[in-house]
Amino acid sequence: MEKSQYSGPVCEFETAGPCGIVIFGASGDLTSRKLIPALFELYVRRRIPDNFFIAGVARSALDTETFREVVENAVDRGVRNIKPGQKQGFIKRCYYLSGQYDDDSTYRELKDLTGTLAGKYETGGNIIFNIATPPNLYKVIVSKLGTNSLVEKGQNKDPFQRIIVEKPFGTDLETAQDLNSFFLEHLSEDQIYRIDHYLGKDTVQNILAFRFANLIFENVWNRNYIDHVQITVSEKLGVGHRAGYFDQAGLVRDMLQNHMLQLLSLVAMEAPAKFDAELIRDEKVKVMRAIRPFTGVSYPSTILRGQYKEGEVEGEKISAYRKEQGVKKNSSTETYFAAKLFIDNSRWEGVPFYLRAGKALKEKKTQISVIFKEVPHSMFVDDIKENPLEPNVLTFGIQPQQGVFLKYQAKVPGSKMCIYPLQMNFNYADYYGVELSDDYETLLLDCMVGDQTLFWSKKGIEKSWALITPLLQEWEKSNYDNKKVKLFFYKAGSTGPREADRMIENDNRKWILS
Ligand code: BG6
């Protein structure tokens, strides 16, 4: 890590008060990979106090002792630079309850356990239930928590009882609405924290700071100066062990409905009157409302679906999606999509937003590029015939490059007036000399302190589903007819189907991946 160039004030993290966390799905992959390492980091960095415990619940026949081994392994695997003696205080605060999710006795035992632990660790009864199970269990867990009086509906409750729920939240508009009504029977909206881990990334939150805490860009942030916007989420991994879920879902549900619409909203939203969870979430909903509906879209010039064939990513063989374990032989599930969206409001009228995402591609990269218009008249026209002026491009690197990069024209040293683009780079790690905190750390801490800014609201999640559901229904109705909604195949390890390049090239533009 580079030495920090930053000389401003230390940005103090918030510190949570006493509370217990119950994790449903405690023996699962998400708990080991994300939740435990994040909670450990928060604990050792004193973002959460000693008045804290974790109660894991799952069907697996573990006990507290064996669960603590799972926790220790998860910490060893997921956390770097653990200092001697740091693990024990954390591990001894972890407990386990094995039980069926639909069995009242599990919840009665859980009530006893959390009651005892609340007394032991003096958490004041504050509690978070983190539902990290497959989505088909969300309803039964929430309902049993309600009927067994582990949660009680109420606004601003003290002690607090909150629920964190993972994605996917629904599979279309109807199921999302149904899930929302169901949750809201047992909880009030301020008790529900719907996760989108992209919002926990500093680089994503920086979009708001960049746009609304600086004057220079906000004034040109509109259709008069911006030619188009590109959002790319390129992943190297195929679907691997998640094939069972993924084959039902597809990439539009997996990435567009949530992470990518969130990114787009942050780029396109208006500034609310103040930095307030409700106001920010409302502004994002307004963007989603203004996105031109996906009805009667043309394929593949506006929406394109793709699927990976056998190939190699960085020398490693990847089998065709249809050959992955758990995938139907003739599956027409998309592992890639590209789309051209328009936002029908006065700021963005006529500005295309090109979005693309794919699995098993050449690179892992998430970025947003804002491509400005060309200068209206160039006085250099006689001097630079060979290299015409290129437009400015502002790129938000979300990952793995984390920062903001601005491409602009500069004079090349020499006696002649030679002009060539260069890039001004701000890299988080170089500048601040620290690793950015993990998205789950941010989100778990926010839930503990009761800040919902980085979570989906009911309106937001329903609006995003309302937008993409007609598209999904059209595909289903056509029975994924390959003539109408063609599936373009691409080689694993490539940059995606050639037709995705054509989509943007037909508009005299090209994809940027800096
Ligand atoms: C998840 C999707 O929400 O996000 C995965 O379900 C995807 O399919 C992942 O791989 C990408 O997250 P990140 O942070 O690695 O870009």
XYZ file of C-alpha atoms and ligand atoms in Angstrom:
530
model
C 0.000 0.000 0.000
C 1.313 3.483 -0.959
C 1.915 6.106 1.690
C -1.106 8.386 2.075
C -1.096 11.736 0.292
C -4.157 12.749 2.234
C -3.714 15.435 4.865
C -7.351 16.173 5.732
C -9.168 15.267 8.924
C -9.641 11.634 9.891
C -13.059 10.432 8.820
C -14.350 8.895 12.034
C -16.387 5.781 11.592
C -19.617 5.623 13.426
C -19.705 3.317 16.385
C -22.632 1.063 17.026
C -24.249 0.732 20.399
C -24.900 -2.579 22.177
C -26.807 -5.191 20.165
C -27.082 -8.867 19.291
C -27.103 -10.291 15.769
C -28.992 -13.405 14.810
C -27.884 -14.893 11.495
C -30.318 -17.225 9.737
C -28.386 -19.362 7.268
C -25.417 -19.376 9.632
C -23.822 -22.483 8.151
C -24.024 -21.086 4.609
C -21.538 -19.591 2.217
C -22.582 -15.950 2.630
C -22.132 -16.119 6.387
C -18.593 -17.499 6.120
C -17.501 -15.443 3.151
C -18.980 -12.073 3.998
C -20.857 -11.693 7.283
C -18.379 -13.206 9.745
C -15.263 -11.461 8.318
C -17.152 -8.141 8.227
C -18.411 -8.492 11.807
C -14.938 -9.523 12.962
C -13.355 -6.453 11.351
C -15.971 -4.212 12.950
C -15.370 -5.833 16.306
C -11.574 -5.623 16.320
C -11.666 -2.057 15.068
C -14.025 -1.193 17.938
C -16.856 -0.127 15.646
C -19.022 -2.474 17.675
C -18.689 -2.673 21.430
C -18.118 -5.618 23.757
C -21.863 -5.614 24.425
C -22.429 -7.732 21.392
C -23.139 -11.351 20.452
C -23.819 -13.431 17.345
C -26.400 -16.229 17.399
C -26.211 -18.397 14.287
C -29.307 -20.355 13.281
C -29.424 -23.025 10.575
C -30.640 -26.514 9.825
C -27.148 -28.063 9.908
C -26.569 -30.160 12.973
C -23.810 -28.057 14.531
C -23.465 -26.894 18.095
C -21.878 -23.769 19.506
C -18.478 -25.408 19.706
C -18.433 -26.561 16.085
C -19.947 -23.265 14.925
C -17.081 -21.455 16.620
C -14.713 -23.545 14.477
C -16.655 -22.447 11.392
C -16.353 -18.848 12.577
C -12.621 -19.165 13.205
C -12.056 -20.641 9.735
C -14.118 -17.884 8.177
C -12.038 -15.269 9.980
C -8.777 -16.943 8.958
C -9.878 -17.104 5.347
C -11.563 -13.729 5.068
C -9.449 -11.397 7.182
C -5.872 -10.326 6.611
C -3.435 -9.161 9.285
C -5.080 -10.738 12.300
C -3.103 -9.886 15.392
C -2.443 -12.530 18.066
C -5.212 -12.721 20.617
C -7.718 -10.801 18.479
C -9.886 -13.776 17.576
C -10.828 -15.106 20.975
C -12.956 -12.216 22.222
C -14.955 -12.373 19.010
C -15.290 -16.135 18.770
C -16.519 -16.547 22.318
C -19.395 -14.188 21.517
C -20.674 -16.622 18.836
C -23.431 -19.145 19.605
C -25.378 -21.581 17.499
C -28.874 -22.982 17.393
C -29.770 -25.820 15.070
C -33.386 -26.040 13.957
C -35.934 -26.108 11.175
C -36.997 -22.705 9.893
C -40.678 -23.589 9.871
C -40.754 -25.072 13.354
C -42.051 -22.897 16.201
C -39.814 -24.677 18.674
C -36.756 -23.240 16.870
C -38.068 -19.743 17.560
C -39.004 -20.517 21.143
C -35.468 -21.750 21.742
C -34.103 -18.737 19.911
C -36.126 -16.461 22.154
C -34.650 -18.116 25.234
C -31.141 -18.007 23.817
C -31.251 -14.361 22.742
C -32.879 -13.421 26.060
C -30.045 -15.068 27.991
C -27.372 -13.565 25.734
C -28.944 -10.103 25.925
C -28.606 -10.330 29.707
C -25.101 -11.752 29.617
C -23.749 -9.156 27.152
C -25.981 -6.307 28.310
C -27.237 -5.476 24.848
C -30.337 -3.752 26.202
C -32.493 -6.017 24.009
C -31.378 -4.393 20.728
C -31.378 -7.072 18.085
C -30.807 -7.552 14.353
C -32.032 -10.584 12.448
C -29.920 -11.104 9.368
C -31.702 -13.392 6.896
C -28.949 -14.908 4.805
C -30.900 -17.954 3.619
C -32.260 -18.874 0.182
C -35.132 -16.500 -0.679
C -37.856 -19.158 -0.421
C -37.330 -19.047 3.361
C -37.734 -15.288 3.853
C -41.460 -15.439 4.461
C -41.506 -18.314 6.882
C -38.685 -16.800 8.955
C -40.318 -13.375 9.180
C -43.687 -14.889 9.989
C -42.295 -17.138 12.728
C -40.304 -14.241 14.194
C -43.564 -12.301 14.349
C -45.813 -15.010 15.739
C -43.226 -16.021 18.339
C -42.866 -12.387 19.446
C -39.200 -12.103 18.536
C -40.105 -9.032 16.514
C -42.926 -6.635 17.022
C -44.013 -4.097 14.457
C -43.384 -0.522 15.476
C -41.664 2.659 14.345
C -38.582 3.954 16.141
C -38.711 1.059 18.538
C -36.463 1.106 21.568
C -34.865 -1.380 22.040
C -34.677 -1.840 18.302
C -35.559 -4.982 16.348
C -34.377 -4.840 12.741
C -34.228 -7.272 9.866
C -31.560 -7.379 7.199
C -32.673 -9.271 4.132
C -30.480 -10.374 1.283
C -31.171 -10.161 -2.392
C -32.965 -11.323 -4.470
C -35.978 -9.570 -2.968
C -38.627 -11.059 -5.261
C -38.341 -12.416 -8.759
C -40.693 -9.919 -10.434
C -43.010 -7.076 -9.492
C -45.748 -9.282 -8.109
C -43.490 -11.360 -5.888
C -41.634 -8.269 -4.646
C -44.937 -6.570 -3.779
C -46.138 -9.709 -2.080
C -42.919 -9.967 -0.067
C -43.142 -6.306 0.907
C -46.747 -6.653 2.100
C -45.825 -9.746 4.010
C -42.813 -8.113 5.710
C -44.905 -5.037 6.481
C -47.489 -7.143 8.300
C -44.840 -7.999 10.854
C -42.493 -5.009 10.693
C -42.573 -1.339 9.895
C -40.514 0.025 7.003
C -37.869 1.497 9.313
C -37.186 -2.011 10.652
C -36.443 -3.481 7.197
C -32.954 -3.256 5.671
C -32.969 -4.670 2.108
C -29.376 -5.273 1.054
C -27.717 -4.188 -2.174
C -24.050 -4.704 -1.447
C -23.029 -2.311 -4.246
C -24.319 0.568 -2.141
C -21.848 -0.353 0.584
C -18.899 0.376 -1.709
C -17.080 3.676 -1.048
C -16.560 4.091 -4.770
C -20.321 3.958 -5.331
C -21.075 6.387 -2.501
C -18.403 8.698 -3.910
C -20.607 9.317 -6.949
C -22.872 11.457 -4.767
C -19.959 13.308 -3.150
C -18.355 13.906 -6.527
C -21.519 15.215 -8.110
C -23.066 17.213 -5.317
C -20.109 18.494 -3.301
C -18.341 20.007 -6.324
C -19.587 22.739 -8.562
C -17.610 22.136 -11.712
C -19.176 18.933 -12.967
C -22.755 19.354 -11.812
C -23.178 22.305 -14.165
C -22.376 20.224 -17.216
C -24.174 17.118 -15.956
C -26.992 17.141 -18.464
C -28.062 16.559 -22.061
C -26.416 19.795 -23.230
C -22.940 18.532 -22.447
C -23.159 14.772 -22.026
C -23.296 12.608 -25.125
C -23.966 9.316 -23.387
C -23.234 7.237 -20.300
C -21.871 3.692 -20.128
C -22.104 1.293 -17.207
C -20.135 -1.935 -17.436
C -20.061 -4.817 -14.987
C -17.713 -7.421 -16.346
C -16.976 -10.541 -14.298
C -14.427 -13.289 -14.890
C -16.247 -15.950 -12.914
C -18.869 -18.162 -14.469
C -21.856 -19.207 -12.370
C -20.054 -22.088 -10.638
C -21.866 -23.526 -7.623
C -24.701 -20.954 -7.899
C -26.026 -22.481 -11.114
C -29.237 -23.749 -9.474
C -30.239 -20.220 -8.452
C -28.800 -18.512 -11.485
C -30.500 -20.670 -14.094
C -33.885 -19.586 -12.691
C -32.850 -15.955 -12.386
C -30.613 -14.889 -15.287
C -28.362 -11.849 -15.344
C -31.067 -9.235 -15.807
C -32.620 -10.237 -12.474
C -29.222 -10.845 -10.883
C -27.483 -7.590 -11.832
C -29.701 -5.133 -13.735
C -32.713 -5.032 -11.404
C -30.551 -4.134 -8.432
C -26.881 -3.115 -8.659
C -26.946 -1.570 -12.112
C -30.157 0.382 -11.614
C -28.682 1.687 -8.372
C -25.545 2.844 -10.196
C -27.611 4.456 -12.911
C -29.808 6.247 -10.361
C -26.801 7.702 -8.573
C -25.433 9.063 -11.835
C -28.773 10.448 -12.974
C -30.585 11.604 -9.814
C -31.219 15.175 -8.692
C -29.727 16.504 -5.460
C -32.102 16.216 -2.535
C -32.358 19.120 -0.083
C -30.135 17.318 2.373
C -28.215 14.098 2.889
C -31.087 12.177 4.349
C -31.972 8.524 3.815
C -35.577 9.120 2.851
C -34.833 12.040 0.532
C -32.000 10.242 -1.256
C -34.033 7.091 -1.706
C -36.934 9.148 -3.072
C -34.705 10.867 -5.639
C -33.511 7.488 -6.865
C -37.087 6.298 -7.209
C -37.830 9.362 -9.361
C -35.059 8.292 -11.757
C -36.501 4.790 -11.998
C -39.912 6.236 -12.701
C -38.460 8.310 -15.517
C -36.665 5.440 -17.278
C -38.434 4.750 -20.550
C -40.374 1.474 -20.138
C -38.992 -1.662 -21.709
C -42.125 -2.346 -23.684
C -41.903 -3.085 -27.366
C -38.099 -2.778 -27.319
C -36.193 -3.936 -30.339
C -33.760 -6.827 -30.225
C -30.793 -6.739 -30.403
C -30.463 -3.003 -30.987
C -31.919 -1.955 -27.616
C -31.661 -5.119 -25.552
C -29.430 -8.039 -26.190
C -29.057 -11.349 -24.397
C -26.015 -13.584 -24.422
C -24.726 -16.821 -22.953
C -21.183 -18.127 -22.601
C -19.785 -21.077 -24.474
C -16.736 -23.034 -23.503
C -13.547 -21.043 -23.292
C -10.677 -19.965 -21.108
C -10.378 -17.199 -18.589
C -6.752 -16.404 -17.760
C -5.597 -19.818 -18.863
C -8.276 -21.660 -16.916
C -10.798 -23.722 -18.838
C -14.438 -22.766 -18.321
C -17.111 -25.102 -19.553
C -20.086 -23.841 -21.508
C -22.879 -22.429 -19.334
C -25.198 -25.205 -20.525
C -22.714 -27.784 -19.270
C -22.407 -26.279 -15.768
C -23.780 -28.531 -13.060
C -27.339 -27.563 -12.214
C -28.035 -25.844 -15.547
C -30.687 -27.191 -17.913
C -29.189 -28.648 -21.070
C -31.000 -26.257 -23.362
C -31.141 -23.381 -20.960
C -31.806 -20.003 -22.525
C -30.887 -18.104 -19.374
C -28.775 -15.048 -20.140
C -25.289 -14.771 -18.637
C -24.761 -11.512 -20.512
C -26.925 -8.593 -21.432
C -26.500 -5.188 -22.988
C -29.187 -2.533 -22.999
C -29.767 1.002 -24.175
C -31.921 3.022 -21.778
C -33.337 6.519 -21.885
C -34.419 8.666 -18.984
C -37.353 10.794 -19.985
C -36.841 13.989 -18.024
C -35.452 17.378 -18.913
C -31.940 16.671 -17.628
C -31.456 13.510 -19.651
C -33.831 13.689 -22.628
C -32.150 12.009 -25.597
C -29.006 10.861 -23.725
C -28.547 7.109 -24.088
C -27.378 5.082 -21.098
C -25.663 1.946 -22.372
C -25.498 -0.836 -19.801
C -23.788 -4.178 -20.155
C -22.906 -6.970 -17.788
C -21.616 -10.467 -18.219
C -20.214 -13.560 -16.556
C -17.126 -15.499 -17.683
C -15.617 -12.519 -19.461
C -12.016 -11.554 -20.019
C -11.767 -9.071 -17.147
C -13.262 -8.291 -13.766
C -14.223 -4.651 -13.969
C -17.065 -2.443 -12.872
C -17.033 1.108 -14.126
C -19.227 4.000 -15.140
C -18.083 6.314 -17.901
C -19.660 9.637 -18.705
C -18.788 10.654 -22.244
C -19.067 14.366 -22.936
C -19.943 15.942 -26.270
C -17.276 17.098 -28.682
C -16.177 20.730 -28.557
C -18.628 22.566 -30.838
C -15.903 24.232 -32.891
C -12.247 23.367 -32.766
C -9.761 26.131 -33.515
C -7.142 23.412 -33.859
C -8.848 21.894 -36.833
C -5.963 22.674 -39.236
C -3.274 21.478 -36.844
C -4.570 18.129 -35.783
C -6.012 16.546 -38.895
C -4.524 13.160 -38.090
C -5.794 12.954 -34.519
C -9.141 14.699 -34.223
C -10.023 15.929 -30.748
C -11.499 13.240 -28.589
C -14.341 14.045 -26.199
C -13.746 14.231 -22.445
C -14.533 11.068 -20.564
C -15.085 10.926 -16.836
C -14.870 7.422 -15.417
C -15.880 6.210 -11.992
C -13.848 3.083 -11.301
C -15.902 0.960 -8.934
C -13.672 -2.132 -8.903
C -10.990 -3.387 -9.082
C -9.693 0.083 -10.022
C -11.212 2.336 -7.446
C -11.195 6.001 -8.217
C -12.136 8.707 -10.667
C -10.373 9.200 -13.980
C -10.737 12.140 -16.315
C -9.638 12.044 -19.909
C -8.904 15.402 -21.469
C -6.822 16.927 -24.240
C -3.356 18.300 -23.613
C -0.552 19.781 -25.645
C 2.242 17.333 -26.256
C 5.672 18.880 -25.451
C 7.451 20.087 -28.627
C 7.596 23.005 -30.992
C 4.381 22.177 -32.816
C 0.837 22.396 -31.479
C 0.239 18.690 -31.085
C -2.757 17.739 -29.025
C -3.372 14.321 -27.591
C -5.660 13.014 -24.847
C -4.298 12.115 -21.441
C -5.876 10.817 -18.293
C -5.867 12.438 -14.871
C -6.207 9.702 -12.281
C -7.397 9.658 -8.711
C -6.876 6.253 -7.139
C -8.354 5.673 -3.722
C -5.608 3.395 -2.462
C -2.742 5.604 -3.706
C -4.240 8.769 -2.379
C -5.542 7.693 1.000
C -3.031 4.890 1.548
C -5.711 2.639 3.016
C -7.778 -0.246 1.797
C -11.410 0.688 1.378
C -13.683 -0.936 3.888
C -15.629 -3.942 2.788
C -19.178 -3.326 1.575
C -20.708 -5.643 4.192
C -18.847 -3.888 7.001
C -20.402 -0.599 5.959
C -23.875 -2.049 5.582
C -23.917 -4.032 8.829
C -22.671 -1.028 10.761
C -25.258 1.206 9.115
C -28.009 -1.166 10.161
C -26.699 -1.190 13.728
C -26.756 2.601 13.869
C -30.153 2.726 12.149
C -29.150 4.425 8.901
C -31.182 3.179 5.913
C -29.576 5.417 3.252
C -27.683 2.535 1.645
C -30.571 0.076 1.581
C -33.430 -0.367 -0.860
C -36.724 1.220 0.107
C -40.047 -0.495 -0.545
C -40.876 2.009 -3.287
C -37.437 1.691 -4.865
C -37.422 -2.071 -5.077
C -40.954 -2.192 -6.465
C -40.173 0.494 -9.027
C -37.105 -1.378 -10.253
C -39.088 -4.569 -10.614
C -41.913 -2.650 -12.329
C -39.384 -1.569 -14.899
C -37.934 -4.933 -15.790
C -40.917 -7.219 -15.223
C -42.575 -6.484 -18.612
C -39.312 -7.408 -20.273
C -39.043 -10.686 -18.393
C -42.682 -11.439 -19.138
C -42.174 -10.785 -22.817
C -39.297 -13.254 -22.862
C -41.320 -15.836 -21.001
C -44.343 -15.299 -23.244
C -42.253 -15.827 -26.330
C -40.958 -18.958 -24.651
C -37.495 -17.527 -25.232
C -38.145 -17.908 -28.934
C -34.716 -17.571 -30.433
C -35.991 -15.664 -33.426
C -37.628 -12.908 -31.430
C -35.432 -12.693 -28.339
C -32.269 -14.112 -29.766
C -29.597 -15.478 -27.478
C -26.100 -14.624 -28.698
C -23.354 -16.981 -27.674
C -19.887 -15.748 -26.696
C -16.723 -17.533 -25.825
C -15.825 -17.600 -22.123
C -12.836 -15.327 -21.659
C -13.891 -12.973 -24.463
C -15.372 -9.490 -24.065
C -18.893 -10.719 -24.825
C -20.948 -11.163 -27.982
C -19.921 -9.170 -31.022
C -23.528 -7.945 -31.331
C -23.090 -5.943 -28.107
C -20.351 -3.984 -29.874
C -22.648 -3.501 -32.827
C -25.394 -2.163 -30.554
C -23.256 0.826 -29.646
C -21.286 1.047 -32.893
C -24.505 1.431 -34.858
C -24.931 4.674 -32.914
C -21.370 5.731 -33.906
C -20.047 5.147 -30.420
C -17.870 2.498 -28.829
C -17.554 0.752 -25.481
C -14.923 2.124 -23.188
C -13.021 -0.036 -20.752
C -10.192 1.988 -19.304
C -24.211 -10.464 -6.670
C -24.682 -11.330 -7.793
O -25.270 -9.697 -6.170
O -23.179 -9.610 -7.126
C -23.510 -12.125 -8.333
O -25.696 -12.199 -7.342
C -22.380 -11.220 -8.730
O -23.925 -12.915 -9.445
C -22.025 -10.284 -7.583
O -21.267 -12.036 -9.054
C -21.032 -9.258 -8.042
O -20.578 -8.531 -6.930
P -19.182 -7.805 -6.986
O -19.150 -6.981 -5.737
O -18.133 -8.860 -7.039
O -19.196 -6.980 -8.228
